[in-house]
Coordinates of N, CA and C in Angstrom, one line a residue:
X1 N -31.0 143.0 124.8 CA -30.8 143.1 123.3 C -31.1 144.6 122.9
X2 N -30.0 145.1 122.0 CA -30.1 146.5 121.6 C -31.7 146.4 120.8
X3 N -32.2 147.8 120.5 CA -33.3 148.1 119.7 C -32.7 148.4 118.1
X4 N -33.3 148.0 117.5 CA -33.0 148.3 116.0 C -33.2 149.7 115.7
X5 N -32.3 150.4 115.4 CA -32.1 151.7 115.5 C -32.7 152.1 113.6
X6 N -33.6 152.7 113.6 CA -34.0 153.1 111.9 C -33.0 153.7 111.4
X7 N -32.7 153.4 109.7 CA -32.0 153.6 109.1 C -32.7 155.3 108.6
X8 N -30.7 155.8 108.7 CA -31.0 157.3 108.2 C -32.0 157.5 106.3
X9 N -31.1 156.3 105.5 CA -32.1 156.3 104.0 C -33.6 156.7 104.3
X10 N -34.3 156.1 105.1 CA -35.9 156.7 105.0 C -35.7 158.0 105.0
X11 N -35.6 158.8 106.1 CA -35.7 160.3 105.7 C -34.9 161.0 104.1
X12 N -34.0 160.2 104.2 CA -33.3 161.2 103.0 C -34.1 161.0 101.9
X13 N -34.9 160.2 101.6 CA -36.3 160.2 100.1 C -37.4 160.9 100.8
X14 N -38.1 160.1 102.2 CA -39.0 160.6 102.5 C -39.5 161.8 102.5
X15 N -38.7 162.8 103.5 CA -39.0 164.0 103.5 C -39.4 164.9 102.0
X16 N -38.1 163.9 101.1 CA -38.4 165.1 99.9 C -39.9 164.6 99.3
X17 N -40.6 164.1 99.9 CA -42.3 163.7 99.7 C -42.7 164.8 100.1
X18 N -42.4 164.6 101.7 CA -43.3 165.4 102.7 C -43.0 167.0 102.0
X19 N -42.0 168.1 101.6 CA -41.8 168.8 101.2 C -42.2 168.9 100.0
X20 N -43.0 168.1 99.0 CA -43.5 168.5 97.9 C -44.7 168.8 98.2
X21 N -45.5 167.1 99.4 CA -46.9 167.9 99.7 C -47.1 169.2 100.6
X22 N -45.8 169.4 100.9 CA -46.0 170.7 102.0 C -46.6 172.1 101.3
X23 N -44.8 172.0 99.9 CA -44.5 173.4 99.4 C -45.5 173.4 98.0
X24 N -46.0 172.1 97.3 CA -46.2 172.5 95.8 C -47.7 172.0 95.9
X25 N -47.9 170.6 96.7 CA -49.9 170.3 96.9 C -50.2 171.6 97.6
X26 N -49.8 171.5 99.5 CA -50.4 172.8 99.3 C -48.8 174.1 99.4
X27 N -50.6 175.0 99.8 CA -49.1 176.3 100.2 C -48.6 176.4 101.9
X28 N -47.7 175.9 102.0 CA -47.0 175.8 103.7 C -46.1 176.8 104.1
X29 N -46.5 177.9 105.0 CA -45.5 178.7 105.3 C -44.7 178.1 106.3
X30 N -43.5 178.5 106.3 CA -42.6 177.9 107.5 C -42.1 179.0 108.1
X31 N -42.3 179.1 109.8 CA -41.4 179.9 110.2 C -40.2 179.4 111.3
X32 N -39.4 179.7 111.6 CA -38.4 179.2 113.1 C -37.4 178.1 112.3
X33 N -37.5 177.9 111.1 CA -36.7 177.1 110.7 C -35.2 176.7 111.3
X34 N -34.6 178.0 111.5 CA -33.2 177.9 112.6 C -33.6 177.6 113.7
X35 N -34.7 177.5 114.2 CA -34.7 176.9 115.5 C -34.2 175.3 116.1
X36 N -35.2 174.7 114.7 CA -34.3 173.4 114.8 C -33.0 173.3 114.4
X37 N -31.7 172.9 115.6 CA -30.6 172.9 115.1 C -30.0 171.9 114.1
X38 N -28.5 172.7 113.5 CA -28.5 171.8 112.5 C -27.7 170.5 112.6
X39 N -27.2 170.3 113.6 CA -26.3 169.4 114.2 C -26.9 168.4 115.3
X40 N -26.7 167.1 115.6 CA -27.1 166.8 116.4 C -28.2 166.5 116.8
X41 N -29.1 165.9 118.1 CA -30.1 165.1 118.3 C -30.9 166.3 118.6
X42 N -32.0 166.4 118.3 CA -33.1 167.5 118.7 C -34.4 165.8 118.4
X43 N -35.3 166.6 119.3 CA -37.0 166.4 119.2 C -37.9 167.3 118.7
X44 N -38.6 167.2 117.9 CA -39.6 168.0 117.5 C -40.8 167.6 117.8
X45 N -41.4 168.3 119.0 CA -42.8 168.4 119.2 C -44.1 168.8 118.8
X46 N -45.3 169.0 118.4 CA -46.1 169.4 117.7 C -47.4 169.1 118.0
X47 N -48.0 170.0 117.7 CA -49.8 169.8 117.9 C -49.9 168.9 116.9
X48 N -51.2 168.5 117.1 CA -51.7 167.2 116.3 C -53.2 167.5 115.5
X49 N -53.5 167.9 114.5 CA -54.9 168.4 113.9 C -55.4 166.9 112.9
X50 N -54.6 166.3 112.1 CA -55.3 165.8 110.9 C -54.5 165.0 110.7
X51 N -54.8 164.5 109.5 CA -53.7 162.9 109.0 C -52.6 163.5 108.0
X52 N -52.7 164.8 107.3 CA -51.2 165.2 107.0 C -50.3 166.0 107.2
X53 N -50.4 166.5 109.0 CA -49.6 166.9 110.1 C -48.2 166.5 109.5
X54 N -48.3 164.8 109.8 CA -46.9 164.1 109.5 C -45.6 164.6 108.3
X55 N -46.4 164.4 107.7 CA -45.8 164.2 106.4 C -45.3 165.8 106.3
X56 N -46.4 166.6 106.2 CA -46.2 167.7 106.2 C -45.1 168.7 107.0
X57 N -45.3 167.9 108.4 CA -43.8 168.7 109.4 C -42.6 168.0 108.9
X58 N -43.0 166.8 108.5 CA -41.7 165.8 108.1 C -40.9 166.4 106.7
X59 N -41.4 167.0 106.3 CA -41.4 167.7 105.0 C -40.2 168.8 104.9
X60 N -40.8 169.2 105.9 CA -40.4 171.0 106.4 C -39.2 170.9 107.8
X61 N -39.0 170.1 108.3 CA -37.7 169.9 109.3 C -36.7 170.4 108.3
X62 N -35.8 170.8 108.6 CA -34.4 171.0 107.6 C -33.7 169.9 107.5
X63 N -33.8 168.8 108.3 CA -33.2 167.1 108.5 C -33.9 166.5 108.1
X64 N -33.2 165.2 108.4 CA -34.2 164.1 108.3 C -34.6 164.1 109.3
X65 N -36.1 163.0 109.5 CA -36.5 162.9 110.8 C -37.6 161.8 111.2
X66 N -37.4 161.1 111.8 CA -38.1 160.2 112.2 C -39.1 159.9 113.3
X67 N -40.5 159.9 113.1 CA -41.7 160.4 113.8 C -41.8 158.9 114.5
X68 N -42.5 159.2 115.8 CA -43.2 158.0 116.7 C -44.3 158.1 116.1
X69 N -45.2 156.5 115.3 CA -46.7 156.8 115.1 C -46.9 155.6 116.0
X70 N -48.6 155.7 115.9 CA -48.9 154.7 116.3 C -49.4 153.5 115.6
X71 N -49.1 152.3 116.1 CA -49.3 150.6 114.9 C -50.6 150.9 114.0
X72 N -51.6 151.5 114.7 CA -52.7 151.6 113.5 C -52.7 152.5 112.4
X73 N -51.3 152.6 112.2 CA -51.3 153.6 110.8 C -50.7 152.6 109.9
X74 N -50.0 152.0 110.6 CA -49.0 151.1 109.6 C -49.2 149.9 109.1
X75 N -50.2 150.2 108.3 CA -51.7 149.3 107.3 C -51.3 149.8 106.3
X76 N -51.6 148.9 105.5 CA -51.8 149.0 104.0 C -50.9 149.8 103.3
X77 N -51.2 150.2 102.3 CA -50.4 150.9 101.4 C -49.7 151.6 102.2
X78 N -50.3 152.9 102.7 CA -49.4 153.9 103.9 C -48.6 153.4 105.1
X79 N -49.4 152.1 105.5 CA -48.1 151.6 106.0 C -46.7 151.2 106.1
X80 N -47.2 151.0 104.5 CA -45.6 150.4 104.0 C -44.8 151.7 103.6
X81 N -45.3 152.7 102.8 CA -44.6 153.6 102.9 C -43.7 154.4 104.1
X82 N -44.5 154.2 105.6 CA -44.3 154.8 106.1 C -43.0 153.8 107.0
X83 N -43.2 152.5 107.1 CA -42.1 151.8 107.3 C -40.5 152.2 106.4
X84 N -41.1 151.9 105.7 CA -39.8 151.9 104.1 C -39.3 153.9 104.5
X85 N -40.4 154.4 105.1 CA -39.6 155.7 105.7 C -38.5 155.8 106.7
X86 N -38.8 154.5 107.4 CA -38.3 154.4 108.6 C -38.6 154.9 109.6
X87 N -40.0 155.0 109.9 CA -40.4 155.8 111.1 C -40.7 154.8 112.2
X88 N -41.2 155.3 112.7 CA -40.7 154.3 114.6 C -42.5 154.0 114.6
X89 N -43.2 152.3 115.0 CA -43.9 152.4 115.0 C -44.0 152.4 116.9
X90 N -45.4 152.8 117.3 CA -45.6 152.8 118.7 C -46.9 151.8 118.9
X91 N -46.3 150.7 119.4 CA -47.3 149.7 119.7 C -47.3 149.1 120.9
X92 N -48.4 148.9 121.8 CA -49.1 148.7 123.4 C -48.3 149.9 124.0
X93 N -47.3 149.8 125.2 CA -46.8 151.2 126.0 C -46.0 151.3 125.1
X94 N -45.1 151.5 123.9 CA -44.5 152.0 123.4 C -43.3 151.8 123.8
X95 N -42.4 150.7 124.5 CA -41.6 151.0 125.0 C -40.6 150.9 124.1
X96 N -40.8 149.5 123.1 CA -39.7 149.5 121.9 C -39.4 150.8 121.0
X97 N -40.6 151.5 121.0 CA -40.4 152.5 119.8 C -39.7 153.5 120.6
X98 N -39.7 154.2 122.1 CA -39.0 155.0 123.2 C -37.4 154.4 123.3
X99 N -37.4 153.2 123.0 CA -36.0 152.9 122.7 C -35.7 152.8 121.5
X100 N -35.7 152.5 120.3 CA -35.9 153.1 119.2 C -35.8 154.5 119.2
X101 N -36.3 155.8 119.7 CA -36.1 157.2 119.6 C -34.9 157.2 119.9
X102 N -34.5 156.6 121.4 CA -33.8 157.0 122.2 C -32.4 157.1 121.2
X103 N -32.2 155.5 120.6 CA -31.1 155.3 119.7 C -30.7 156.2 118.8
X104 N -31.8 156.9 118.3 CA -31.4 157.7 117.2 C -31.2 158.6 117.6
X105 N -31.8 159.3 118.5 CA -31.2 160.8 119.4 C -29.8 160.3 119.9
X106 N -29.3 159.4 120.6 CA -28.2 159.3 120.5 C -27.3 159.3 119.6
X107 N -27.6 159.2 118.4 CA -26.7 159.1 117.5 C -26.9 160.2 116.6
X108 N -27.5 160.9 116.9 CA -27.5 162.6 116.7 C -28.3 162.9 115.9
X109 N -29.4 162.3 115.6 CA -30.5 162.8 114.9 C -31.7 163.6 115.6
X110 N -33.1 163.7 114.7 CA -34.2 164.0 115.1 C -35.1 163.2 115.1
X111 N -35.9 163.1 116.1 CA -37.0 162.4 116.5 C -38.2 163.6 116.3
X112 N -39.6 163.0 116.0 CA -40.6 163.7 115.9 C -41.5 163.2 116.6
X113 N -42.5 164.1 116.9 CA -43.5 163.5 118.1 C -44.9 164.4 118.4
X114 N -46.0 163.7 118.0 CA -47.3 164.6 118.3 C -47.9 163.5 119.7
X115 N -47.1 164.9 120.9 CA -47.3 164.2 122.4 C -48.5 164.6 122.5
X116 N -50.0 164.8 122.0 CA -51.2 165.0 122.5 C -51.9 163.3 122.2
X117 N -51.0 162.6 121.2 CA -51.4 161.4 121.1 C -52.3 160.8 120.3
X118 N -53.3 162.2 119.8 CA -54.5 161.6 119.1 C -54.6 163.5 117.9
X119 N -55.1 162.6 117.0 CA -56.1 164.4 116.1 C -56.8 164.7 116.6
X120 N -57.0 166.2 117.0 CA -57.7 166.9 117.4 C -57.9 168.1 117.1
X121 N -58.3 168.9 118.2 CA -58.2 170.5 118.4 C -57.1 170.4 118.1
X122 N -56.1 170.6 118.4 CA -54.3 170.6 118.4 C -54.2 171.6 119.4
X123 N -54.9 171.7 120.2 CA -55.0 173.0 121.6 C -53.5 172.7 122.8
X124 N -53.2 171.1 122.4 CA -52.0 170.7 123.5 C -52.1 170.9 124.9
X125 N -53.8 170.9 124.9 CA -53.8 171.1 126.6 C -53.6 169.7 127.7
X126 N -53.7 168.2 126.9 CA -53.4 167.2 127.2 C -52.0 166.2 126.5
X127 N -51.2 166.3 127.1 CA -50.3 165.7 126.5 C -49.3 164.3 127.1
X128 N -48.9 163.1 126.4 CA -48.4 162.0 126.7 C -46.9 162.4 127.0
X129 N -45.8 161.6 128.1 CA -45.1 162.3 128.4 C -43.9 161.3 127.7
X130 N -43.8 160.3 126.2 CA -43.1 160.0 125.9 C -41.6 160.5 125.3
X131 N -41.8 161.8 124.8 CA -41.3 162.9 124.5 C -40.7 163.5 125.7
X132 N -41.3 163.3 127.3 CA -40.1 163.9 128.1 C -39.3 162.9 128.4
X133 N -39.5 161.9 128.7 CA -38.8 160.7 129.1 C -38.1 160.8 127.8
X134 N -38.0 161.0 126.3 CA -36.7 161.2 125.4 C -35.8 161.8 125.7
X135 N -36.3 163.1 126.3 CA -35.4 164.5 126.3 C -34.9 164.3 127.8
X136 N -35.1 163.5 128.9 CA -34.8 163.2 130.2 C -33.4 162.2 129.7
X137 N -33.7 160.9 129.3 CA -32.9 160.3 129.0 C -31.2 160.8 127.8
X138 N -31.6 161.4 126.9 CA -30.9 162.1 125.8 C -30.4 163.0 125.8
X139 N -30.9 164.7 126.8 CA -30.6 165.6 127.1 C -30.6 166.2 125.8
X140 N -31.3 165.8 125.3 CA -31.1 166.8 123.4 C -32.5 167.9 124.0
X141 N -32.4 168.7 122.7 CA -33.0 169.9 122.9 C -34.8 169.7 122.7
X142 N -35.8 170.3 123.3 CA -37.1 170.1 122.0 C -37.4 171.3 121.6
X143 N -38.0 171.2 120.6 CA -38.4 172.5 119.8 C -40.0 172.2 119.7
X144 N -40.6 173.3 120.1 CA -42.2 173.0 120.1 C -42.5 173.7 118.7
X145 N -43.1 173.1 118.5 CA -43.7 173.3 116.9 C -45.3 173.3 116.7
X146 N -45.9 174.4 116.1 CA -47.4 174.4 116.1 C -47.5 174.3 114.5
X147 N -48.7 173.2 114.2 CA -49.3 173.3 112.5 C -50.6 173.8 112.7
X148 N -51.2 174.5 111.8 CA -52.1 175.6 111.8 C -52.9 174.9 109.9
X149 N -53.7 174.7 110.2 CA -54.7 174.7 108.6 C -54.6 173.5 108.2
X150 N -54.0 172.5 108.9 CA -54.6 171.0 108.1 C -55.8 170.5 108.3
X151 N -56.3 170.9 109.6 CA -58.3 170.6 109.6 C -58.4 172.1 110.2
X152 N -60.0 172.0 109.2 CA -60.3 173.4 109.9 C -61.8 172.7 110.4
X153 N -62.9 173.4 111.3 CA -63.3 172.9 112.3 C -64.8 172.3 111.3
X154 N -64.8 170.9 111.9 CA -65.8 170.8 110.9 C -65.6 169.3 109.6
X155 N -64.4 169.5 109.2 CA -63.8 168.6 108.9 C -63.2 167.6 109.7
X156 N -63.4 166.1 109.0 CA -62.9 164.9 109.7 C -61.2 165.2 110.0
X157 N -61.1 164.1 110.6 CA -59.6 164.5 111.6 C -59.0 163.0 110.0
X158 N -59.6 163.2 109.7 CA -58.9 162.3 108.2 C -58.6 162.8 107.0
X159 N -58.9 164.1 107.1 CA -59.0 165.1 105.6 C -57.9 165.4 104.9
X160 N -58.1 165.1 103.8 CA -57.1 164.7 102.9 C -57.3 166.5 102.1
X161 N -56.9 167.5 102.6 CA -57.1 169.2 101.9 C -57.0 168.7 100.3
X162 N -58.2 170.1 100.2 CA -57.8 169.9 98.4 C -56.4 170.7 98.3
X163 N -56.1 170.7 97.2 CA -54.6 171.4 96.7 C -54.6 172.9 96.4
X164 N -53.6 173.3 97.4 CA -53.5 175.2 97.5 C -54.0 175.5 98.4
X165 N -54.3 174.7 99.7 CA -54.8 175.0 100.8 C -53.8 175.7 101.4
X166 N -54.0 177.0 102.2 CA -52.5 177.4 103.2 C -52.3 177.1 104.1
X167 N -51.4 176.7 104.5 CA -51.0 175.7 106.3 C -49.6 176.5 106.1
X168 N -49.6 176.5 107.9 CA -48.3 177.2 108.8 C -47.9 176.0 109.5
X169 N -46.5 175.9 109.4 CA -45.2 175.1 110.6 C -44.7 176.5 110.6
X170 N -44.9 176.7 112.7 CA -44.2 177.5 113.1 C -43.0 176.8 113.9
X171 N -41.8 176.5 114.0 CA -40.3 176.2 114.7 C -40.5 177.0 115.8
X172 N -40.6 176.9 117.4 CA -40.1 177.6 118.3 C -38.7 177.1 118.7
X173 N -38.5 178.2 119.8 CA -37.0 177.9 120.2 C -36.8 177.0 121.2
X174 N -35.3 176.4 120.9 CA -35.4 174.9 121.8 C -35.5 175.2 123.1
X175 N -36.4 174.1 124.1 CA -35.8 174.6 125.0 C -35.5 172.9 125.9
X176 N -34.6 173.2 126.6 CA -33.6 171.6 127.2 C -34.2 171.6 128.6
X177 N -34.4 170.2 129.1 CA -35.4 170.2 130.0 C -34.5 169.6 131.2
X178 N -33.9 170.0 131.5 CA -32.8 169.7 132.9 C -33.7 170.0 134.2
X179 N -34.3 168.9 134.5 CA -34.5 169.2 136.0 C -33.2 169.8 137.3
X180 N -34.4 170.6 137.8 CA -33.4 171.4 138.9 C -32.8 170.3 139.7
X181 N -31.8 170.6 140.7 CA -31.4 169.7 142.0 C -32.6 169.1 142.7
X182 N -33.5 170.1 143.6 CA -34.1 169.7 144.1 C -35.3 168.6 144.0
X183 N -35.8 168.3 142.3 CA -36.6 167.5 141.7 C -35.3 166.0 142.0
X184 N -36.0 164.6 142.7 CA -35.1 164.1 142.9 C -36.0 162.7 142.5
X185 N -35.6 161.7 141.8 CA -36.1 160.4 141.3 C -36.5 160.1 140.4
X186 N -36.7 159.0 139.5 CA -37.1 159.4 138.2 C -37.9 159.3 138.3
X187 N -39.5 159.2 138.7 CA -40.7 160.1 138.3 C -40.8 160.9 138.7
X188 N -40.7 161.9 139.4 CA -40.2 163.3 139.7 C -40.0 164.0 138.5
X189 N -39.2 163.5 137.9 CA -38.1 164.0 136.7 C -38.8 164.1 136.1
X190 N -39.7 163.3 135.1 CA -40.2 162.7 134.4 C -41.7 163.8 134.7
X191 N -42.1 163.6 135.7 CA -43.8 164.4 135.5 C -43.0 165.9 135.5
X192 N -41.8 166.3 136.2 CA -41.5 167.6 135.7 C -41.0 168.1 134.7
X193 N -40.7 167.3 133.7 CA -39.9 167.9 132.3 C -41.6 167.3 131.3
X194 N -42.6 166.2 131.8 CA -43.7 166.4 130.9 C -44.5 167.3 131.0
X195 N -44.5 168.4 132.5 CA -45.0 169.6 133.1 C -44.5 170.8 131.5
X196 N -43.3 171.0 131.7 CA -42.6 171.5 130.8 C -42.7 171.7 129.7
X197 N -42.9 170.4 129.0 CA -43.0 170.5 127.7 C -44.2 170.6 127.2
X198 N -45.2 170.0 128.0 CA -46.9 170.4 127.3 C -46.7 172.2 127.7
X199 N -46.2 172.8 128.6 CA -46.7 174.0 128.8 C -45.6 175.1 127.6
X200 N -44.6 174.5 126.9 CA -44.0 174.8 126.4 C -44.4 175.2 124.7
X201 N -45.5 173.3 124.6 CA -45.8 173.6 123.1 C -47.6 174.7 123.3
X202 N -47.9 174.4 124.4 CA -49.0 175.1 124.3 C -48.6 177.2 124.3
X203 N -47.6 177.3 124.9 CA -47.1 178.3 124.4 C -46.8 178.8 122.8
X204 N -46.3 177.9 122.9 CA -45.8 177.7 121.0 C -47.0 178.4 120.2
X205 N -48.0 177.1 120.7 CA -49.1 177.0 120.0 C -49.8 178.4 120.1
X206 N -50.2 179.2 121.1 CA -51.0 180.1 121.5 C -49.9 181.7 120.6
X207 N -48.6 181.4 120.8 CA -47.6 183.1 120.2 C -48.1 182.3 118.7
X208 N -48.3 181.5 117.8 CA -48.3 181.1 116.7 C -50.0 181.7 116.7
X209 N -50.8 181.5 117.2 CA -52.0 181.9 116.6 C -52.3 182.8 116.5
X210 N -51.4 183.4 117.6 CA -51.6 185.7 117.8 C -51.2 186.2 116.8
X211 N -50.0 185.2 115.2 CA -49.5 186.4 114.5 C -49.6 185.6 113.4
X212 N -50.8 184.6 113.2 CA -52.0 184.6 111.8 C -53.1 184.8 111.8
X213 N -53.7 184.5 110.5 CA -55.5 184.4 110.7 C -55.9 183.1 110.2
X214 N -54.9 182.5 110.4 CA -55.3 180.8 110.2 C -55.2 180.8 111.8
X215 N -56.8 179.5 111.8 CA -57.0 179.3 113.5 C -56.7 177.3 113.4
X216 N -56.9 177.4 114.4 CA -57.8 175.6 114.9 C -58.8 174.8 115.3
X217 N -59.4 174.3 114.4 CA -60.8 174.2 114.6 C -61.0 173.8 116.1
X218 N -62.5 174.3 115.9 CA -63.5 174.6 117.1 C -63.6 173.3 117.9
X219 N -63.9 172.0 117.0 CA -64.6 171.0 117.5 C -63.0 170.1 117.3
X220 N -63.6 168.9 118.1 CA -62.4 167.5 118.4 C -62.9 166.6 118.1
X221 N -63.5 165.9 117.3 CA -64.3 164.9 116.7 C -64.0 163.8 117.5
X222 N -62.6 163.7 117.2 CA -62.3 162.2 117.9 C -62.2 162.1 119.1
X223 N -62.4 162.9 120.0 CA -62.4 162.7 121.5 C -63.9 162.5 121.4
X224 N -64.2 163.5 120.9 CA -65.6 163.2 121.0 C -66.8 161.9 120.9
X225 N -66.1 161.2 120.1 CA -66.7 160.3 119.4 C -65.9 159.1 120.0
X226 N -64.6 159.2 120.7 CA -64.0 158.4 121.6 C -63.3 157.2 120.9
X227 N -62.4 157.8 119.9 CA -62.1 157.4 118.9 C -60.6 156.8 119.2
X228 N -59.6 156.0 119.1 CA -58.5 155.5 119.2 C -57.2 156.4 118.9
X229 N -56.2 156.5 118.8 CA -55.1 157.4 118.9 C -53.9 157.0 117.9
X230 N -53.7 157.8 117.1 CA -53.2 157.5 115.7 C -51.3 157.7 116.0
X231 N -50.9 158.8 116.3 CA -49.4 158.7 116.3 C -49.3 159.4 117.8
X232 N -48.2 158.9 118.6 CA -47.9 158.9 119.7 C -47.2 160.9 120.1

């Protein structure tokens, strides 16, 4: 049985949310914006800091776009919102929602994805490899993407910023994760394109930090405290 593939209408209201709290609650610079293309199936990858990451990158894509979270967001009031967005929820291995992406990348959209799995540091030195197994199966492009100023260190990985706070989305350039010849099987494939792409956004992440003076906080609360894992 096919997966119920989310309808395009969520992004086309949603975003213009996410772009209000980006550009007018706070101040969001955006850079790489042409990186994500304008046609066709791309993934957008991204570090993961605070609870309005989402909304905020979702905001600032130039498409629409449709994020993997995880089931414990999709409670209450924000959950409904975030359904009626049409976002992909990610519940036990995730495999409905990985078919779910898969659909929509096929049919030429964007998928979104914070592969560290949990709020944190947003350092991307640990990352889940649902996001390569997209780009394995789809052959679409990823674009590693770093957010910079939604927690600063110290603050809960729940912080809701006061208004006129500055936050950066930086867009890197895509890059397509074709394993070589010699990589042969699908886990093979699979641990070498999720090789890839964590080392890809942690690059992102690291040329993004060398050319602000907005950092990432110090501390990781939720690992620390051994806290559960909010969007995939």
């Amino acid at each position: 049985m096919s997966p119920a593939v989310p309808s395009r209408w969520g992004p086309r209201w949603s975003r213009w949310v996410g772009r209000f709290l980006a550009r007018v609650l706070w101040r969001t610079e955006v850079r790489g914006r042409d990186n994500v293309p304008r046609t066709g199936a791309a993934i957008v990858v991204c570090n993961h800091l605070g609870l309005i990451d989402g909304p905020v990158v979702h905001g600032v894509i130039p498409r629409g776009s449709h994020f993997l979270i995880r089931v414990e967001m999709m409670t209450g009031p924000l959950g409904g919102i975030l359904r009626a967005a049409q976002q992909i929820t990610v519940e036990g291995a995730g495999r409905e929602a990985l078919a779910q992406g898969l659909a929509v990348l096929r049919r030429g959209d964007v998928i979104g994805v914070f592969p560290e799995g949990t709020r944190g540091a947003g350092t991307a030195t640990a990352v889940h490899g649902g996001a390569a197994w997209l780009a394995i199966q789809s052959g679409a492009p990823v674009v590693p993407t770093t957010i910079v100023g939604t927690r600063r260190t110290g603050e809960s990985v729940n912080i809701w910023p006061r208004p006129g706070r500055r936050l950066l989305v930086a867009f890197g350039e895509p890059v397509v994760l074709t394993p070589p010849p010699e990589v042969r099987g699908g886990r093979a494939k699979q641990e070498w394109a999720a090789e890839r792409l964590a080392e890809a956004l942690r690059q992102q992440v690291a040329r993004t930090l060398e050319t602000t003076d907005l950092e990432l906080p110090l501390d990781d609360p939720r690992r620390e405290n051994r806290g559960g894992e909010d969007q995939a």
